[in-house]
mmCIF file of C-alpha atoms in Angstrom:
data_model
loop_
_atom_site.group_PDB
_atom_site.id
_atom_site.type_symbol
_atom_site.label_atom_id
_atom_site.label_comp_id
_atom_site.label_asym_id
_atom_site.label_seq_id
_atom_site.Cartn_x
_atom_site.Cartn_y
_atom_site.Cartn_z
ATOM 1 C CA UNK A 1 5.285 -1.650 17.326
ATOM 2 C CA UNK A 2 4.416 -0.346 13.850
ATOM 3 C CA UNK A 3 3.550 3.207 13.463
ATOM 4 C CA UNK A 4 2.522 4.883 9.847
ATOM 5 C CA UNK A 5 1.493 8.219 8.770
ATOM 6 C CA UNK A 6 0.635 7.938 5.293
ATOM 7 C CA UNK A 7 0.536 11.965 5.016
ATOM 8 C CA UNK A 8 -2.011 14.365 2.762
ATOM 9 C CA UNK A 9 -3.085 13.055 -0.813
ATOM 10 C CA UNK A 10 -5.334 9.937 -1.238
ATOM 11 C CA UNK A 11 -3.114 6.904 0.576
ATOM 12 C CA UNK A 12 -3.747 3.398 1.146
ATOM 13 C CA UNK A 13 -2.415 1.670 3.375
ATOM 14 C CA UNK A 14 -2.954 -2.425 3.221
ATOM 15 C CA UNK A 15 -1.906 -4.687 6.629
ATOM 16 C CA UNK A 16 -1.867 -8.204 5.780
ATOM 17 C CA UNK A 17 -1.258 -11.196 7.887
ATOM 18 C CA UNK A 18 -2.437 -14.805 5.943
ATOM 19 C CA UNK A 19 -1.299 -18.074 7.549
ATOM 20 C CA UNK A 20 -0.789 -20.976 5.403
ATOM 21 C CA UNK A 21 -2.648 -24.037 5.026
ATOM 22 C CA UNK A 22 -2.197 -24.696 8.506
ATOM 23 C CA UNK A 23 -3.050 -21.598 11.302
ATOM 24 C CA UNK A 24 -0.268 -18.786 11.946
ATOM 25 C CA UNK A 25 0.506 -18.139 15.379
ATOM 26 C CA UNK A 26 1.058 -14.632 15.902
ATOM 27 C CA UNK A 27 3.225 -12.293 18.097
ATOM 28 C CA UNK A 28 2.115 -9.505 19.888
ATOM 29 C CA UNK A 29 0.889 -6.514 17.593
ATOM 30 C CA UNK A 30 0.550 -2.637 18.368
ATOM 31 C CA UNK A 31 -0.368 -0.872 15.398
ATOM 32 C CA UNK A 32 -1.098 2.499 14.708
ATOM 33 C CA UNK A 33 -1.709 4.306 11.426
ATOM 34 C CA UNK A 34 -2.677 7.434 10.817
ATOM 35 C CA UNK A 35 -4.301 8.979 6.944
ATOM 36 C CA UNK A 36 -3.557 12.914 7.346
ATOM 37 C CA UNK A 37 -5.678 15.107 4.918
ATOM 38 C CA UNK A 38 -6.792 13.413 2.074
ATOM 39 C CA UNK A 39 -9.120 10.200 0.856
ATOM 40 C CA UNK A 40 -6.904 7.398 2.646
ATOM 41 C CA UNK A 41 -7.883 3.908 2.641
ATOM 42 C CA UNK A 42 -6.670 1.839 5.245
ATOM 43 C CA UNK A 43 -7.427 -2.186 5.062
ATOM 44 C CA UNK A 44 -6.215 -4.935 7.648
ATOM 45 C CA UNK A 45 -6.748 -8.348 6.875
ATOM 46 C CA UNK A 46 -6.515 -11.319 8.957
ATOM 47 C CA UNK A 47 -6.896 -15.045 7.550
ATOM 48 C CA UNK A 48 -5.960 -18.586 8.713
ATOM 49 C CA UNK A 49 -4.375 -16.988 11.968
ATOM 50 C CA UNK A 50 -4.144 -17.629 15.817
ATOM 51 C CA UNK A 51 -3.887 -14.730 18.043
ATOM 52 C CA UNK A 52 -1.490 -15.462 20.776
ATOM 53 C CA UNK A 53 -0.271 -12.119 21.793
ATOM 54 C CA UNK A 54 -2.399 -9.211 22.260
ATOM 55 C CA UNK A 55 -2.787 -7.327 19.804
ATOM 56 C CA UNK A 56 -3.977 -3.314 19.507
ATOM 57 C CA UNK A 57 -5.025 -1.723 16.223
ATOM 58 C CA UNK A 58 -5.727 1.882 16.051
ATOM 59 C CA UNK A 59 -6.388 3.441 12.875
ATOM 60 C CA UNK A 60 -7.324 7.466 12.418
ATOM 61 C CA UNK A 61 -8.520 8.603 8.999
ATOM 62 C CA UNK A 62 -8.280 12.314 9.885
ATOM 63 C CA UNK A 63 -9.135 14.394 7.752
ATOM 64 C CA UNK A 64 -11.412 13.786 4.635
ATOM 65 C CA UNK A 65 -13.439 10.920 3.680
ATOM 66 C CA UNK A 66 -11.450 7.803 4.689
ATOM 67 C CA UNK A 67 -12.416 4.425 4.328
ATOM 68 C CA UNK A 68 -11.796 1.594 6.993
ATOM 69 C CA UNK A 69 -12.046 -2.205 5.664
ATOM 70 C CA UNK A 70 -11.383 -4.812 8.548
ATOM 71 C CA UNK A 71 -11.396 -8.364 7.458
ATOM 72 C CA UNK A 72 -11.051 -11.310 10.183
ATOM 73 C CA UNK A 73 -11.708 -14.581 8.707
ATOM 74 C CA UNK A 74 -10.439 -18.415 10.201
ATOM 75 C CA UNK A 75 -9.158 -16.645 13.584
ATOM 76 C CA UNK A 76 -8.658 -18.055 17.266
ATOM 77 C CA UNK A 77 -8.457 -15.148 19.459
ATOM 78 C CA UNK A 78 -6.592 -16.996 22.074
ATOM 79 C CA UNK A 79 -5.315 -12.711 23.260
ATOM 80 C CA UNK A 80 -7.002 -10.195 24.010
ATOM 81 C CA UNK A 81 -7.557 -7.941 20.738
ATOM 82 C CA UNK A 82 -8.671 -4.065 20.618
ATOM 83 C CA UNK A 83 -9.590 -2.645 17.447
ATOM 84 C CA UNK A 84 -9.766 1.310 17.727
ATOM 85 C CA UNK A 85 -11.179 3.220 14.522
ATOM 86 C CA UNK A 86 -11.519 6.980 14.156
ATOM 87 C CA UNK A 87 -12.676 8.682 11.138
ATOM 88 C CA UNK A 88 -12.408 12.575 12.154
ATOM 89 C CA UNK A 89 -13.381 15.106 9.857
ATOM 90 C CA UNK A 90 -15.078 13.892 6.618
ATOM 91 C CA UNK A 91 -17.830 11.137 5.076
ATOM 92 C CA UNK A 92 -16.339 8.361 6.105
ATOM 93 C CA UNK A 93 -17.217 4.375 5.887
ATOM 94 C CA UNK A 94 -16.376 1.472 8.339
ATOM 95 C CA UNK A 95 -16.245 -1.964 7.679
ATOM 96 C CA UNK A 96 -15.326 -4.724 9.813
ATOM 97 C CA UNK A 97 -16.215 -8.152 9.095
ATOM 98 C CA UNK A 98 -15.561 -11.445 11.209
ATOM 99 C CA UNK A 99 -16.065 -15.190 10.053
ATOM 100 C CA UNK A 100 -15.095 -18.336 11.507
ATOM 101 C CA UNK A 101 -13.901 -16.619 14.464
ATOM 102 C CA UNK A 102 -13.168 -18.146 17.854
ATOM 103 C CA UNK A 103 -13.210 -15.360 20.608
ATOM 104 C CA UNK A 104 -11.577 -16.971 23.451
ATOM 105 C CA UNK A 105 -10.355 -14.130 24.744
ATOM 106 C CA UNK A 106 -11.368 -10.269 24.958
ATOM 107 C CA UNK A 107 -12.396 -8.623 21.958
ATOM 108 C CA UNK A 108 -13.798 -4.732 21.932
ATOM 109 C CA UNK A 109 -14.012 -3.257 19.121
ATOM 110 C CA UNK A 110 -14.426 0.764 19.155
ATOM 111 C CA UNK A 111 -15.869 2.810 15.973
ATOM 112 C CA UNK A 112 -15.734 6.555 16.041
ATOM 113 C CA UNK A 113 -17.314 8.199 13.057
ATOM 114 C CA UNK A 114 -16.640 11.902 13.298
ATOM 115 C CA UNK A 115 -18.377 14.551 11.836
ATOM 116 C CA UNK A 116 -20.858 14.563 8.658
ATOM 117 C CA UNK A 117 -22.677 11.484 7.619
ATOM 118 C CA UNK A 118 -20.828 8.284 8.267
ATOM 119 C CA UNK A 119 -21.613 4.716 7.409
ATOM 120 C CA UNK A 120 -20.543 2.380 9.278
ATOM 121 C CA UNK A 121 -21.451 -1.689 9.702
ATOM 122 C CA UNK A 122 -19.869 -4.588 12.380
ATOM 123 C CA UNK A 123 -20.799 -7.930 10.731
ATOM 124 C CA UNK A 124 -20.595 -11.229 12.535
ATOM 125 C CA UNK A 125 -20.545 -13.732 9.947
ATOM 126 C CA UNK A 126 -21.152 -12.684 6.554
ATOM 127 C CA UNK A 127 -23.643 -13.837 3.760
ATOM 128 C CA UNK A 128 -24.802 -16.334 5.844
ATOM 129 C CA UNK A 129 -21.410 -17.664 6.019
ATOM 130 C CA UNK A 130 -20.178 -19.029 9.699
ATOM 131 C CA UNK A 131 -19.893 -16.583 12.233
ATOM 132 C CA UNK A 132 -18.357 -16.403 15.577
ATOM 133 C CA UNK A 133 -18.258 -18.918 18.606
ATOM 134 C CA UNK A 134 -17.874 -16.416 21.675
ATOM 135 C CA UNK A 135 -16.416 -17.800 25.019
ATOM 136 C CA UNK A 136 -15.226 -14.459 26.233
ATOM 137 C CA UNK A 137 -16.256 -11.001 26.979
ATOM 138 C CA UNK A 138 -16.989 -9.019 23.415
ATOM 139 C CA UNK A 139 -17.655 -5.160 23.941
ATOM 140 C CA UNK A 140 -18.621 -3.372 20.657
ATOM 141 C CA UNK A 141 -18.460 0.608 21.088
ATOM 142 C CA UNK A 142 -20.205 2.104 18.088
ATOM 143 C CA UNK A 143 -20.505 6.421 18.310
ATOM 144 C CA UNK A 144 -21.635 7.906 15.338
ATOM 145 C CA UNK A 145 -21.416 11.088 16.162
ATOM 146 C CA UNK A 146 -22.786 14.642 14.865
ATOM 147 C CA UNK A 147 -24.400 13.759 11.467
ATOM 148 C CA UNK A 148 -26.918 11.757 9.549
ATOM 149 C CA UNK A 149 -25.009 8.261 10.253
ATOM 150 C CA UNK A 150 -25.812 4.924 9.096
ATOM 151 C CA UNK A 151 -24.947 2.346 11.211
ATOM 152 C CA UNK A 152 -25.230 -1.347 11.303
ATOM 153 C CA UNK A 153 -24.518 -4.610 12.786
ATOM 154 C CA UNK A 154 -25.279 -8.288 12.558
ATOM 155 C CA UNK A 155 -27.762 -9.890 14.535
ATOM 156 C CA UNK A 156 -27.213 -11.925 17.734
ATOM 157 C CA UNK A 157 -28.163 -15.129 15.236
ATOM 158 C CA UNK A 158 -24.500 -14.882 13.902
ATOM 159 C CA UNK A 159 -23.253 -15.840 17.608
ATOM 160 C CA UNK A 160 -22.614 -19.196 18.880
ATOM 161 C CA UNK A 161 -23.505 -18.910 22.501
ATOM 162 C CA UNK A 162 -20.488 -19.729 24.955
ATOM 163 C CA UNK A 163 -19.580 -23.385 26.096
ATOM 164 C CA UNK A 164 -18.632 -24.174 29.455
ATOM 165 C CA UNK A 165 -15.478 -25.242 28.321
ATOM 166 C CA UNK A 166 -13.049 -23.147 25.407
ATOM 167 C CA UNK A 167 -13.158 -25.290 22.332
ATOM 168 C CA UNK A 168 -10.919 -25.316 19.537
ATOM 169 C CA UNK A 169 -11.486 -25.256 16.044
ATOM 170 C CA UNK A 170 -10.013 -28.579 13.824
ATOM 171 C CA UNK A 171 -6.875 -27.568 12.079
ATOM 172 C CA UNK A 172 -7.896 -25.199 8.569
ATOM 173 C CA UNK A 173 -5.563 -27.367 6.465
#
């Protein structure tokens, strides 16, 4: 269980987890972070990884105009993963990106933009890079709320439709 509160004043806060060569298996993650007053940046990259464990994210930008960058790229979502993002109070701006990623398990993914005008954009696959092979159930929860929002998302093109079977990926080394 990690827990932050990065406090008032503009804060970043950067979550990391890179395999090697070959995939990282990865234990069971419950993460919450929280920005306080203030333009807070908070990041959370995944690369060369297999999720094993479940894994919850929830990040709050609270007050101010916070930005959210969310970076999964070379996964296996073997767990199921929840990814819960609230900006509050402020112009804030969501980005979560996901390529080369094998959803065998759950995935919902929940964007909550808060008041005044909000960007925010869920891309499957990215500059017509690979996107995502889905063999389990993916709910994506996007509520703009009051304000003039812009939101986006990737079309259903960037999905590989489900096999009968779970299939993995070849080794990334």
């Amino acid at each position: 269980v990690l827990q932050f509160d990065v406090g008032s004043g503009n804060d970043v806060l950067n979550v990391s987890v890179v395999g090697s060569r070959t995939c990282l298996q990865l234990p069971r993650l419950d993460l919450t972070a929280h920005g306080g007053r203030g333009r807070d940046t908070l990041n959370v990259w995944v690369e060369n990884a297999v999720i094993t464990n479940d894994w919850n994210i929830n990040l709050f930008g609270d007050e101010g105009a916070d930005t959210f960058m969310i970076d999964f790229r070379n996964v296996d979502l073997e767990a199921p993963v929840t990814l819960h993002l609230r900006g509050g109070n402020g112009r804030d701006r969501f980005t979560e990106t996901w390529s080369n990623v094998l959803i065998n398990a759950p995935l919902v993914l929940n964007v909550e933009g808060g008041r005044h005008h909000d960007d925010i954009l869920v891309a499957f696959g990215i500059l017509n890079g690979p996107g995502v092979t889905v063999n389990a159930p993916v709910t994506v929860n996007l509520n703009a709320s009051p304000g003039n929002d812009d939101v986006r998302s990737s079309p259903a093109s960037a999905f590989t439709a489900p096999t009968r079977s779970p299939t993995r990926r070849p080794s990334l080394g």
